[in-house]
PDB file of N, CA, C and O in Angstrom:
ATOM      1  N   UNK A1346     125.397 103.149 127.871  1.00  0.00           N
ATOM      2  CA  UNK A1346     125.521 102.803 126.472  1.00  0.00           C
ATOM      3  C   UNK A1346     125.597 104.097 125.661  1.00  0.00           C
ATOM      4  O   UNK A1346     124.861 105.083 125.679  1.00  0.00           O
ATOM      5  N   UNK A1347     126.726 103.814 124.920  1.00  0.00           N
ATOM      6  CA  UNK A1347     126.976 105.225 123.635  1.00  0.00           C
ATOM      7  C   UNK A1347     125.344 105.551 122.987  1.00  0.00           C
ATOM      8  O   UNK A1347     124.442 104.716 123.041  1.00  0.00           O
ATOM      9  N   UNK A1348     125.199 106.894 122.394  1.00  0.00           N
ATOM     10  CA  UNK A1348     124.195 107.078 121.090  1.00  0.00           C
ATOM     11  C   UNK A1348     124.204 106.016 120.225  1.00  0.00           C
ATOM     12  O   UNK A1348     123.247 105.318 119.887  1.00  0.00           O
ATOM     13  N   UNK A1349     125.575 105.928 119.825  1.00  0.00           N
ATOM     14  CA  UNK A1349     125.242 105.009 118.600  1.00  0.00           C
ATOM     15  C   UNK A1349     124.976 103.922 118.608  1.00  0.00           C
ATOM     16  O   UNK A1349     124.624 103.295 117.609  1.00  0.00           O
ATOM     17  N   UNK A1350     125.145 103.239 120.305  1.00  0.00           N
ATOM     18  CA  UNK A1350     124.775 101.990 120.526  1.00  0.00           C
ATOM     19  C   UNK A1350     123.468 101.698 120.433  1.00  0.00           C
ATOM     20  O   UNK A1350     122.867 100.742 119.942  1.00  0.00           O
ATOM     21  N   UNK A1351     123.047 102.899 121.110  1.00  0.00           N
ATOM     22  CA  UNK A1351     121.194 102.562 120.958  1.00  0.00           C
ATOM     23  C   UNK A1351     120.384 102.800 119.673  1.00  0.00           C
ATOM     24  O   UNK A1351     119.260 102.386 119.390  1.00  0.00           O
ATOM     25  N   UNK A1352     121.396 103.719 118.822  1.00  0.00           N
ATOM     26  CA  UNK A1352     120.737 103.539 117.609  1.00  0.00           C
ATOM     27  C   UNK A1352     120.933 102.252 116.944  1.00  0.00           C
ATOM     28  O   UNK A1352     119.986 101.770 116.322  1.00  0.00           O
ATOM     29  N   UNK A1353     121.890 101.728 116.996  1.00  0.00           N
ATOM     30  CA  UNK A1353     121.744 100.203 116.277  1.00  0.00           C
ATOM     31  C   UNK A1353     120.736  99.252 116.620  1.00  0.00           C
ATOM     32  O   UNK A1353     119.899  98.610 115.986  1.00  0.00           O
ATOM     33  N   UNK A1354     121.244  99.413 118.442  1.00  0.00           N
ATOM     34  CA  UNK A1354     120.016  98.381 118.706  1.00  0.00           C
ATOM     35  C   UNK A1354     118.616  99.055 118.409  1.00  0.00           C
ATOM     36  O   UNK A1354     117.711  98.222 118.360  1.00  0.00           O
ATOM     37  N   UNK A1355     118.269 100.200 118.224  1.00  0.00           N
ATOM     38  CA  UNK A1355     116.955 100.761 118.136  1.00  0.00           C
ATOM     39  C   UNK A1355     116.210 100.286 116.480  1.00  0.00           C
ATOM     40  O   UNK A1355     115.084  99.866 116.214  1.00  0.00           O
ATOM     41  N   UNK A1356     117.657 100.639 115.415  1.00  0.00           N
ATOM     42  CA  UNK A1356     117.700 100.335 114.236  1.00  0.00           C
ATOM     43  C   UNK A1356     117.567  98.743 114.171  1.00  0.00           C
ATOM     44  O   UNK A1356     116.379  98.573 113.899  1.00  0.00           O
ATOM     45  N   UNK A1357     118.135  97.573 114.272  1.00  0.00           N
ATOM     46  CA  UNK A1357     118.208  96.189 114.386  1.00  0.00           C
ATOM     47  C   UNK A1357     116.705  96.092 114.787  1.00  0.00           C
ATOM     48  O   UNK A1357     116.024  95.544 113.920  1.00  0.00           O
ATOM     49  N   UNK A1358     115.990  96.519 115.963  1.00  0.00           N
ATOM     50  CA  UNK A1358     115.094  96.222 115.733  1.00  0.00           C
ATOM     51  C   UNK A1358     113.682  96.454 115.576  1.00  0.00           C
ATOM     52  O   UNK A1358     112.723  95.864 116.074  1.00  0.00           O
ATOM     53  N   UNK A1359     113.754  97.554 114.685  1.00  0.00           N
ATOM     54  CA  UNK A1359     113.143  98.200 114.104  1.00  0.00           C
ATOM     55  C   UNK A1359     112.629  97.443 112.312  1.00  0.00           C
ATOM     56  O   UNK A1359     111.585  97.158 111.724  1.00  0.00           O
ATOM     57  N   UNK A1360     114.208  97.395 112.033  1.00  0.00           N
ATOM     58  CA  UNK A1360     113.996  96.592 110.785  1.00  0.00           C
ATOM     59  C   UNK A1360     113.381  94.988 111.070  1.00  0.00           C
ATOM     60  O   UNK A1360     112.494  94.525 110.354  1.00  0.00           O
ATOM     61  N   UNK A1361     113.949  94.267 112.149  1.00  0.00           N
ATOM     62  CA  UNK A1361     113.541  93.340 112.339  1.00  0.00           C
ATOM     63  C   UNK A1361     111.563  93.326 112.369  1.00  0.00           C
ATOM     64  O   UNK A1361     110.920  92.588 111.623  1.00  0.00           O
ATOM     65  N   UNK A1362     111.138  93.953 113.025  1.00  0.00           N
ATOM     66  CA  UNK A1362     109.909  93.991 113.364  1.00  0.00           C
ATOM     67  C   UNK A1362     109.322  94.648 111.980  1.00  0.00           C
ATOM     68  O   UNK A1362     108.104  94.487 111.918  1.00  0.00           O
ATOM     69  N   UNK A1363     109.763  95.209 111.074  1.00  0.00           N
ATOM     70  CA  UNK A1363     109.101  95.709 109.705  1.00  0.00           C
ATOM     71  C   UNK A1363     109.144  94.562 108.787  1.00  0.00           C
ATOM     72  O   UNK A1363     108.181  94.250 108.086  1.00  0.00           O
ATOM     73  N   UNK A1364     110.350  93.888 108.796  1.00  0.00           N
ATOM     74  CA  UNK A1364     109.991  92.640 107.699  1.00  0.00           C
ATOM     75  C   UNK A1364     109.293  91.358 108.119  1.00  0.00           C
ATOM     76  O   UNK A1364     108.964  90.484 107.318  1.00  0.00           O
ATOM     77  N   UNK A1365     109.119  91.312 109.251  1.00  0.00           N
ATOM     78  CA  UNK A1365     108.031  90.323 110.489  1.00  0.00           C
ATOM     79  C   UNK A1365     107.058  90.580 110.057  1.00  0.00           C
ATOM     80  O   UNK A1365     106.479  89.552 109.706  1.00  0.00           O
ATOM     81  N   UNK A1366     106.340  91.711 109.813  1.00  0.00           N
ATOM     82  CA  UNK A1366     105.080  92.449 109.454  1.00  0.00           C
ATOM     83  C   UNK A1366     104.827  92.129 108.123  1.00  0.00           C
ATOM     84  O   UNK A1366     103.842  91.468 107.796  1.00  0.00           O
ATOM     85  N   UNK A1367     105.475  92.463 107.501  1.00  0.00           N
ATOM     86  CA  UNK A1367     105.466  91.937 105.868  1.00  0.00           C
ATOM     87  C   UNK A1367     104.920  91.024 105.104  1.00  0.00           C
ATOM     88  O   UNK A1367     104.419  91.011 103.979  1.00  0.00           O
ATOM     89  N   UNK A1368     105.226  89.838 106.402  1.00  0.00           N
ATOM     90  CA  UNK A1368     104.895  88.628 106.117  1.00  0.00           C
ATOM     91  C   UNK A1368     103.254  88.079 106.926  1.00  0.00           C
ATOM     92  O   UNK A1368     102.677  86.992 106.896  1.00  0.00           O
ATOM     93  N   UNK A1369     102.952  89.219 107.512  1.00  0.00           N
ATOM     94  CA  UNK A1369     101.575  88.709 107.854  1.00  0.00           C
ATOM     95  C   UNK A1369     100.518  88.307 106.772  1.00  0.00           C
ATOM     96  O   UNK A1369     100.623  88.950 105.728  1.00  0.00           O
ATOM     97  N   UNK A1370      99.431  87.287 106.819  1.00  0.00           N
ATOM     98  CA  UNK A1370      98.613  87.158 105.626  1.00  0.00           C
ATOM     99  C   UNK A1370      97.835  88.230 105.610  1.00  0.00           C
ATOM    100  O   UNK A1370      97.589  88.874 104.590  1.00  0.00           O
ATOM    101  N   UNK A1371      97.395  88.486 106.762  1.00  0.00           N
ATOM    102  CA  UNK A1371      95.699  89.383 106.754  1.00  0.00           C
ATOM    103  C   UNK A1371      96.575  90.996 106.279  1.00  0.00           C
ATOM    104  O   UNK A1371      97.634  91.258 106.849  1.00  0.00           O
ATOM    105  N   UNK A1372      96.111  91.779 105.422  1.00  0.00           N
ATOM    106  CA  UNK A1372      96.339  92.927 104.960  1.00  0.00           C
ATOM    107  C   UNK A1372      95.877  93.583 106.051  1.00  0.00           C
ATOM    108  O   UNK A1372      96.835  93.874 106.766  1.00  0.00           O
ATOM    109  N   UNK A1373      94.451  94.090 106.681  1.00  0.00           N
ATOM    110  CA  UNK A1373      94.004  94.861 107.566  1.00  0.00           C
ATOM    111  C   UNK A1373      95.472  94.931 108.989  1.00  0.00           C
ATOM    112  O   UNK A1373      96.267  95.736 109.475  1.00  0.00           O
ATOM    113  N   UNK A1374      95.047  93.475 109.112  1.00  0.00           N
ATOM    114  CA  UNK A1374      96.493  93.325 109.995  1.00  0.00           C
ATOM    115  C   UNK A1374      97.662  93.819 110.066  1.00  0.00           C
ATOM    116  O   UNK A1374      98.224  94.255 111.071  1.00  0.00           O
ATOM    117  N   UNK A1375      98.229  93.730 108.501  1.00  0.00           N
ATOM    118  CA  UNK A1375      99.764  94.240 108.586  1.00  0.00           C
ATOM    119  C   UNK A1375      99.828  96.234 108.480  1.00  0.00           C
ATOM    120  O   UNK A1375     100.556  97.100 108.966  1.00  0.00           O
ATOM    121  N   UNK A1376      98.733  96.218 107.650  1.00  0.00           N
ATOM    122  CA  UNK A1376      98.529  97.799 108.229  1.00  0.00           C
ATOM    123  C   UNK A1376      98.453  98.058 109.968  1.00  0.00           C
ATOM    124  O   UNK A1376      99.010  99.052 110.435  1.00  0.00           O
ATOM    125  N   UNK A1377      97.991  97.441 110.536  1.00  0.00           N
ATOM    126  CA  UNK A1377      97.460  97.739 111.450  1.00  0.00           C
ATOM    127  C   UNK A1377      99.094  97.460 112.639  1.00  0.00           C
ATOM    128  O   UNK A1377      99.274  97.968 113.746  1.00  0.00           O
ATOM    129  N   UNK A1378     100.005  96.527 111.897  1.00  0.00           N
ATOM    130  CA  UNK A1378     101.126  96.364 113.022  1.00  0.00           C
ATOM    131  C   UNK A1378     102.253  97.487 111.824  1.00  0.00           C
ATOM    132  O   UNK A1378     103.396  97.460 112.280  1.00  0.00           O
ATOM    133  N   UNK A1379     102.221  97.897 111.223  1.00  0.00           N
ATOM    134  CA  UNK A1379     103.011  98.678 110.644  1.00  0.00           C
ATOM    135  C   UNK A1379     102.975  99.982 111.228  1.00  0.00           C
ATOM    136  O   UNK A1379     104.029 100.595 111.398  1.00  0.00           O
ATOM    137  N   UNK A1380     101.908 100.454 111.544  1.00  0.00           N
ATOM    138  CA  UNK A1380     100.917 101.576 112.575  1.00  0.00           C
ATOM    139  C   UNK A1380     101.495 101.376 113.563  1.00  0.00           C
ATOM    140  O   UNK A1380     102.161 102.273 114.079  1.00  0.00           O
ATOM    141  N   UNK A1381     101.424 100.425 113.979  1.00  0.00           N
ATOM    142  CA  UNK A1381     101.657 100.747 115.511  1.00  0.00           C
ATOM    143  C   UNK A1381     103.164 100.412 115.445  1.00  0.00           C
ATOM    144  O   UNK A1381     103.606 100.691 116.560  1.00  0.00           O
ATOM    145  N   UNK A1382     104.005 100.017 114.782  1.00  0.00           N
ATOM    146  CA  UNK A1382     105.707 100.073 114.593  1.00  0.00           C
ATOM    147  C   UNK A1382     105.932 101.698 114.359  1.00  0.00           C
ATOM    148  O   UNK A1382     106.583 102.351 115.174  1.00  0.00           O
ATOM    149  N   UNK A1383     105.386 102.253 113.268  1.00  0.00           N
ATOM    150  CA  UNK A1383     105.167 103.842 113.333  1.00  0.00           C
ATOM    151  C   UNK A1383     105.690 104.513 114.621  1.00  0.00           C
ATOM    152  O   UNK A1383     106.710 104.869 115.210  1.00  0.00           O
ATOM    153  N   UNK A1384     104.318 104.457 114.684  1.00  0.00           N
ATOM    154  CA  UNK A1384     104.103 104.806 116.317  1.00  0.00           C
ATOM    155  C   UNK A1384     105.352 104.808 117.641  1.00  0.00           C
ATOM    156  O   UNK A1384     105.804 105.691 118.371  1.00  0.00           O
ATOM    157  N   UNK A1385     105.622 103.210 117.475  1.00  0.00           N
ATOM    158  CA  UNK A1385     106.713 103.116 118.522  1.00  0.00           C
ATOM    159  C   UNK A1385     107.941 103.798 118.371  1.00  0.00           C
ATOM    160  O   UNK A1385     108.613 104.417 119.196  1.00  0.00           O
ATOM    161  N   UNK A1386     108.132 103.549 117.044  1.00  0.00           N
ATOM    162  CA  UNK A1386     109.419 104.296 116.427  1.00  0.00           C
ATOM    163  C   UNK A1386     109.614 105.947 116.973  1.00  0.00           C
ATOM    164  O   UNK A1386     110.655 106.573 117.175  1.00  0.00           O
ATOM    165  N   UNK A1387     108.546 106.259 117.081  1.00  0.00           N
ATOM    166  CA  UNK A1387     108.236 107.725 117.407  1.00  0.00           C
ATOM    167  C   UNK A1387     108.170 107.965 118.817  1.00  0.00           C
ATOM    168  O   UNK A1387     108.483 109.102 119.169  1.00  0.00           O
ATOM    169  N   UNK A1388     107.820 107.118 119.735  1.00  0.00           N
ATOM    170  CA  UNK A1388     107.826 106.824 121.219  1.00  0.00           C
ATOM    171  C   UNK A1388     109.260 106.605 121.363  1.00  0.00           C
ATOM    172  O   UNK A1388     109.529 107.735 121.771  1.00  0.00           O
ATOM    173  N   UNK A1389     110.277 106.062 121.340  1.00  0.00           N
ATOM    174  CA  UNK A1389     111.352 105.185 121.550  1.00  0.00           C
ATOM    175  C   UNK A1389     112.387 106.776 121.418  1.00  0.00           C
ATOM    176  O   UNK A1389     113.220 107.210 122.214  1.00  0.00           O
ATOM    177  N   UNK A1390     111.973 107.277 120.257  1.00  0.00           N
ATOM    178  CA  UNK A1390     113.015 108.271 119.425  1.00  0.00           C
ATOM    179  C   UNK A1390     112.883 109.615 119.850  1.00  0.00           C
ATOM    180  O   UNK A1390     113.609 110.567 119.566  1.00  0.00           O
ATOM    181  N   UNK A1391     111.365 109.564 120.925  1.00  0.00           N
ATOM    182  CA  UNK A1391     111.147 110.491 121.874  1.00  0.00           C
ATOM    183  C   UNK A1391     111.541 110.649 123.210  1.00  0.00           C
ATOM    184  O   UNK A1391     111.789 111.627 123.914  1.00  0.00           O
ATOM    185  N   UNK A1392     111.533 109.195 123.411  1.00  0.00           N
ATOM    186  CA  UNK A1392     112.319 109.437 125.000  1.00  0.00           C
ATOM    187  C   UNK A1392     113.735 108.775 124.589  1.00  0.00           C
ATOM    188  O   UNK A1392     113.944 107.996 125.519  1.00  0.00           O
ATOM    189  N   UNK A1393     114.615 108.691 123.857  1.00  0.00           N
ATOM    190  CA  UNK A1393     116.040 108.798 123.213  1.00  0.00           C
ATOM    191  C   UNK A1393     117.011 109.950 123.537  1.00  0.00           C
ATOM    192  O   UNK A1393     116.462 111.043 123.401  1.00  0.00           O
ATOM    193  N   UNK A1394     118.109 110.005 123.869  1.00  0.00           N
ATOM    194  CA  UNK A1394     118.890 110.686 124.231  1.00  0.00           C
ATOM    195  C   UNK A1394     119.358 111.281 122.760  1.00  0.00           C
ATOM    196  O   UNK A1394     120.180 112.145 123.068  1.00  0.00           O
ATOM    197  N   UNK A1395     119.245 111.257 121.169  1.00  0.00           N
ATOM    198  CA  UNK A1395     119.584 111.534 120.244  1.00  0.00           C
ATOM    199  C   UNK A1395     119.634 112.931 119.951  1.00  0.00           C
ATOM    200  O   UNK A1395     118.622 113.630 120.013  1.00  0.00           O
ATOM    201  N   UNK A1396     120.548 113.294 119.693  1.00  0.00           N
ATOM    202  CA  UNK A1396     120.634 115.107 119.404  1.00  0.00           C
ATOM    203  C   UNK A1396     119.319 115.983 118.410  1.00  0.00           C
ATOM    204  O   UNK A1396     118.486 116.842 118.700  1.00  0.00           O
ATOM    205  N   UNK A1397     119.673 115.238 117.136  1.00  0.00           N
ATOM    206  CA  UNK A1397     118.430 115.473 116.081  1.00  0.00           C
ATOM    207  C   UNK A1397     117.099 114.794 116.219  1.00  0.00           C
ATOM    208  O   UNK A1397     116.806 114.073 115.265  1.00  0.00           O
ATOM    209  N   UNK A1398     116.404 114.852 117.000  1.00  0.00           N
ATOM    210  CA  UNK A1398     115.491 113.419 116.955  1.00  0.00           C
ATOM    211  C   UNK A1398     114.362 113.326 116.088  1.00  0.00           C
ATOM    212  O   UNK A1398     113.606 112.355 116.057  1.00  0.00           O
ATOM    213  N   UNK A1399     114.219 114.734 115.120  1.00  0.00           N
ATOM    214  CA  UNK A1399     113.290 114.560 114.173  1.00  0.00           C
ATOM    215  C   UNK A1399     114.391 113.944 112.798  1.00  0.00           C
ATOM    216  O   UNK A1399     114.030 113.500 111.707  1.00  0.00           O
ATOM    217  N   UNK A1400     115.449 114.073 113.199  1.00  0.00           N
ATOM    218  CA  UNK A1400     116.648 113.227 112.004  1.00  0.00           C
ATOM    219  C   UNK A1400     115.769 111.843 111.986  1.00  0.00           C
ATOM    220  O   UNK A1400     114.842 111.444 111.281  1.00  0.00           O
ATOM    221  N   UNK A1401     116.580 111.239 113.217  1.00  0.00           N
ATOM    222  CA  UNK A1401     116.351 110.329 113.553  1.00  0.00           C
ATOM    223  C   UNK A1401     114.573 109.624 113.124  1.00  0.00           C
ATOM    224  O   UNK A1401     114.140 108.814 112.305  1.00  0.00           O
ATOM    225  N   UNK A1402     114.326 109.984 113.578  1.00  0.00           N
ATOM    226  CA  UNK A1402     113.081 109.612 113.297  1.00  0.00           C
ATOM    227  C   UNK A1402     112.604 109.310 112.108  1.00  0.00           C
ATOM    228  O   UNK A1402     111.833 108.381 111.867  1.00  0.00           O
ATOM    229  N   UNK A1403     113.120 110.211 111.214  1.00  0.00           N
ATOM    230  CA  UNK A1403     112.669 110.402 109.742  1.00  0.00           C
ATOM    231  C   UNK A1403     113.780 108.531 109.018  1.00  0.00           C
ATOM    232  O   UNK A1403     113.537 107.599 108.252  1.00  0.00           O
ATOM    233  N   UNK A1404     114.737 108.903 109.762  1.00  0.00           N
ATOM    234  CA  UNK A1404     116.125 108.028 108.929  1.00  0.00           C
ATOM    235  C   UNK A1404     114.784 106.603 109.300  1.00  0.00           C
ATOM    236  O   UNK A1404     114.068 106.192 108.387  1.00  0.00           O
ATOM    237  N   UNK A1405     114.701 106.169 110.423  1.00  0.00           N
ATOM    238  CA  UNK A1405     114.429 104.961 111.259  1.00  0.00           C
ATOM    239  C   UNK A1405     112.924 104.595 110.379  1.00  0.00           C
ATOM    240  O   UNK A1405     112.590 103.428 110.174  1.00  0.00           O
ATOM    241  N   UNK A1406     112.179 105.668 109.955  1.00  0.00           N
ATOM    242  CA  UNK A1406     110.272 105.448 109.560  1.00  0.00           C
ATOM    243  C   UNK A1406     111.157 105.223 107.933  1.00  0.00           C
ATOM    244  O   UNK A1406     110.509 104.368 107.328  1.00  0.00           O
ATOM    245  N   UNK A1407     112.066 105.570 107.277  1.00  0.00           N
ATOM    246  CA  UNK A1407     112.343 105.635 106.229  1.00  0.00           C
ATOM    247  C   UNK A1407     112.883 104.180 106.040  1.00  0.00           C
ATOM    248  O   UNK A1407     112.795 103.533 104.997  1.00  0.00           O
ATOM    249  N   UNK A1408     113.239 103.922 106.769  1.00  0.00           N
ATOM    250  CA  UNK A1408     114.481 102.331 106.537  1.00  0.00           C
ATOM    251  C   UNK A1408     113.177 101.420 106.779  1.00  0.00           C
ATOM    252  O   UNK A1408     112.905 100.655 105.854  1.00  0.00           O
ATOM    253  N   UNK A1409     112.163 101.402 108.140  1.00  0.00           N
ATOM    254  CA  UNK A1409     111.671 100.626 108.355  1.00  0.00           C
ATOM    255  C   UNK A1409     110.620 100.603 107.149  1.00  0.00           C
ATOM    256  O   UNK A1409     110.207  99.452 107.005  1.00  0.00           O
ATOM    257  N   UNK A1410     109.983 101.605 106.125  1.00  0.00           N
ATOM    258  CA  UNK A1410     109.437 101.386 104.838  1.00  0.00           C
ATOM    259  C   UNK A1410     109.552 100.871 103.940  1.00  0.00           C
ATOM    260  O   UNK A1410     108.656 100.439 103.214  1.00  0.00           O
ATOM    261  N   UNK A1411     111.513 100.758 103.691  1.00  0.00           N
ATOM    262  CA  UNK A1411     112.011 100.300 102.993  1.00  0.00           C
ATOM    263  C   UNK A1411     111.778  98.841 103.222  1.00  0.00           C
ATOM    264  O   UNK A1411     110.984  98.253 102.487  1.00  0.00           O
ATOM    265  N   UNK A1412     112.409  98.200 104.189  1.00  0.00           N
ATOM    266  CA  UNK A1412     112.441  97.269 104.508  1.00  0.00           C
ATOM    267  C   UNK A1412     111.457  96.331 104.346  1.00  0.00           C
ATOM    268  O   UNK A1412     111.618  95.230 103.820  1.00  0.00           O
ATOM    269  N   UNK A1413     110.140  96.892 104.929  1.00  0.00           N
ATOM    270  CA  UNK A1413     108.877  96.004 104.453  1.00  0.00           C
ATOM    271  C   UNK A1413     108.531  96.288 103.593  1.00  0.00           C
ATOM    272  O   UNK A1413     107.778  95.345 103.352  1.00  0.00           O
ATOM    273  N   UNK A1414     108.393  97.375 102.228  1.00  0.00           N
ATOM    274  CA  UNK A1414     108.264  96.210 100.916  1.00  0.00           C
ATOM    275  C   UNK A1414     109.145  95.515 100.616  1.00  0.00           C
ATOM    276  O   UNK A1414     108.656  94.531 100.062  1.00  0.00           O
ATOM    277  N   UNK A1415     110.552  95.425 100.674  1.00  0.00           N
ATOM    278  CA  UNK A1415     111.093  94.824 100.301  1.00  0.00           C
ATOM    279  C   UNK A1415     111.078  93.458 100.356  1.00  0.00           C
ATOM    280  O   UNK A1415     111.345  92.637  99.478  1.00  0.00           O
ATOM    281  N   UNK A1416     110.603  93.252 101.928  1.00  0.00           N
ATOM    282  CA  UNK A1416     110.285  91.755 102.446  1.00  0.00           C
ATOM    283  C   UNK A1416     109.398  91.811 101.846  1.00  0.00           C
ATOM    284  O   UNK A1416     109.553  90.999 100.935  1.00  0.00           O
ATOM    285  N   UNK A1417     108.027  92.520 101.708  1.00  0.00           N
ATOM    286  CA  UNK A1417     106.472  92.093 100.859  1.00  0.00           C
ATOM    287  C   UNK A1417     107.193  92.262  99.583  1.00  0.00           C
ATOM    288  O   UNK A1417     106.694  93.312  99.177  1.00  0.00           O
ATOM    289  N   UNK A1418     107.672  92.056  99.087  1.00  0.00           N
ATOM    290  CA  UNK A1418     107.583  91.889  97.470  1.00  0.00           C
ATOM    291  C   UNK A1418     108.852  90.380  97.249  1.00  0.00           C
ATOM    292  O   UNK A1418     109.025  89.766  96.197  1.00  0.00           O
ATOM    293  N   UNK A1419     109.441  90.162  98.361  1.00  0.00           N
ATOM    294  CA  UNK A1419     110.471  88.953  98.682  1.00  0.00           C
ATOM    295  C   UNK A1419     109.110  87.708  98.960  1.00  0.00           C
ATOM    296  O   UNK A1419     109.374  86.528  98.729  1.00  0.00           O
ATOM    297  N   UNK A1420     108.248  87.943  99.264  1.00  0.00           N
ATOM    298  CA  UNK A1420     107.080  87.223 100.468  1.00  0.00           C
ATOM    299  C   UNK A1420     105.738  86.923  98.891  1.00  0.00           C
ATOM    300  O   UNK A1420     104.944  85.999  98.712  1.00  0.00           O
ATOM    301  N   UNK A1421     106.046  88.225  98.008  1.00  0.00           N
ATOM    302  CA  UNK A1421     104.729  87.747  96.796  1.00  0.00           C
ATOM    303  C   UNK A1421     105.478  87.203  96.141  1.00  0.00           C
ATOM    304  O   UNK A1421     104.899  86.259  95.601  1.00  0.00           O
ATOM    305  N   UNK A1422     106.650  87.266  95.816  1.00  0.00           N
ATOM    306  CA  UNK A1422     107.580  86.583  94.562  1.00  0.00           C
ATOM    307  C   UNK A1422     107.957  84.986  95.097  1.00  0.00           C
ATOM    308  O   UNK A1422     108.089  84.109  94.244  1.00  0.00           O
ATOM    309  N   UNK A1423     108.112  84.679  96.480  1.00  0.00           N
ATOM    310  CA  UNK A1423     107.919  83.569  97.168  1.00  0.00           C
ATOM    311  C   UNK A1423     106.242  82.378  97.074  1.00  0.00           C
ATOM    312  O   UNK A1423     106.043  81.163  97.093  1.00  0.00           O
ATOM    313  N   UNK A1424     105.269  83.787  96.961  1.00  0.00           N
ATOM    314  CA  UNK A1424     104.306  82.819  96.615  1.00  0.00           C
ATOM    315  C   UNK A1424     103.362  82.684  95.738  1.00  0.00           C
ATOM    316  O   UNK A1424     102.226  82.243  95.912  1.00  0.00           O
ATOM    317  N   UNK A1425     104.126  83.290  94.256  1.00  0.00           N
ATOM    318  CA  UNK A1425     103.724  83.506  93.033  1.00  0.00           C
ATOM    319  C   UNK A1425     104.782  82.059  92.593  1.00  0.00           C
ATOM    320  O   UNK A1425     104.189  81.257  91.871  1.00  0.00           O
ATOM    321  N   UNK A1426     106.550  81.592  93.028  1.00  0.00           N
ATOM    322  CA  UNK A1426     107.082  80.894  92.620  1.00  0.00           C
ATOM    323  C   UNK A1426     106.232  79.231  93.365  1.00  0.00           C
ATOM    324  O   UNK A1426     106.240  78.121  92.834  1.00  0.00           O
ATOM    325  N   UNK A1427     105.647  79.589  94.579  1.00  0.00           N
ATOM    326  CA  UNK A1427     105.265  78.349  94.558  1.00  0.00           C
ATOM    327  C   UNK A1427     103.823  77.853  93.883  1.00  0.00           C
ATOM    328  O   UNK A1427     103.512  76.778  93.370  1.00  0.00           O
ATOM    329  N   UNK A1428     103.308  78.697  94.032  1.00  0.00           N
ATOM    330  CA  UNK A1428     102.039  78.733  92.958  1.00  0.00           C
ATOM    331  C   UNK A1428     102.267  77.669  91.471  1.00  0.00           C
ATOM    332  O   UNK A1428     101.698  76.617  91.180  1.00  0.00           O
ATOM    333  N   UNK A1429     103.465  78.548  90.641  1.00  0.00           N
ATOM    334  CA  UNK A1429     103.949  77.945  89.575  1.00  0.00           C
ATOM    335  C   UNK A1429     104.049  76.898  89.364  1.00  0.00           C
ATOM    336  O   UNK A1429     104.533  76.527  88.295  1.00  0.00           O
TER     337      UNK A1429
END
């Protein structure tokens, strides 16, 4: 498989597993699987064939940040509207 193949799939599910998290209730919890997504991200991007891998790394912890607030603030506005 190409670089860029594994970055997609690395990327796909990376984001996938950050907005999964998002949606956990328990706070301690979603810190606690956001940590360890961290983490993997950094494992995965270490044994990766990627040229830059502190690039990489930075791009992948950056998107996957993005991503879960975005879902947590998709996830409070979801249950502030049903509240209403």
């Amino acid at each position: 498989m190409s670089k860029t193949n594994d970055y997609i799939e690395l990327e796909n599910s990376v984001l996938c597993t950050a907005a999964s998290v998002a949606h956990l209730d328990d706070p301690v919890t979603r810190m606690r699987a956001i940590t360890h997504l961290f983490d993997a991200i950094g494992e995965q991007v270490g044994r990766s064939r990627f040229h830059d891998k502190a690039v990489v790394l930075a791009v992948l912890v950056r998107r996957a940040s993005e991503t879960y607030v975005s879902a947590r603030r998709a996830a409070i506005a979801d249950m502030r509207a049903v509240a209403a």
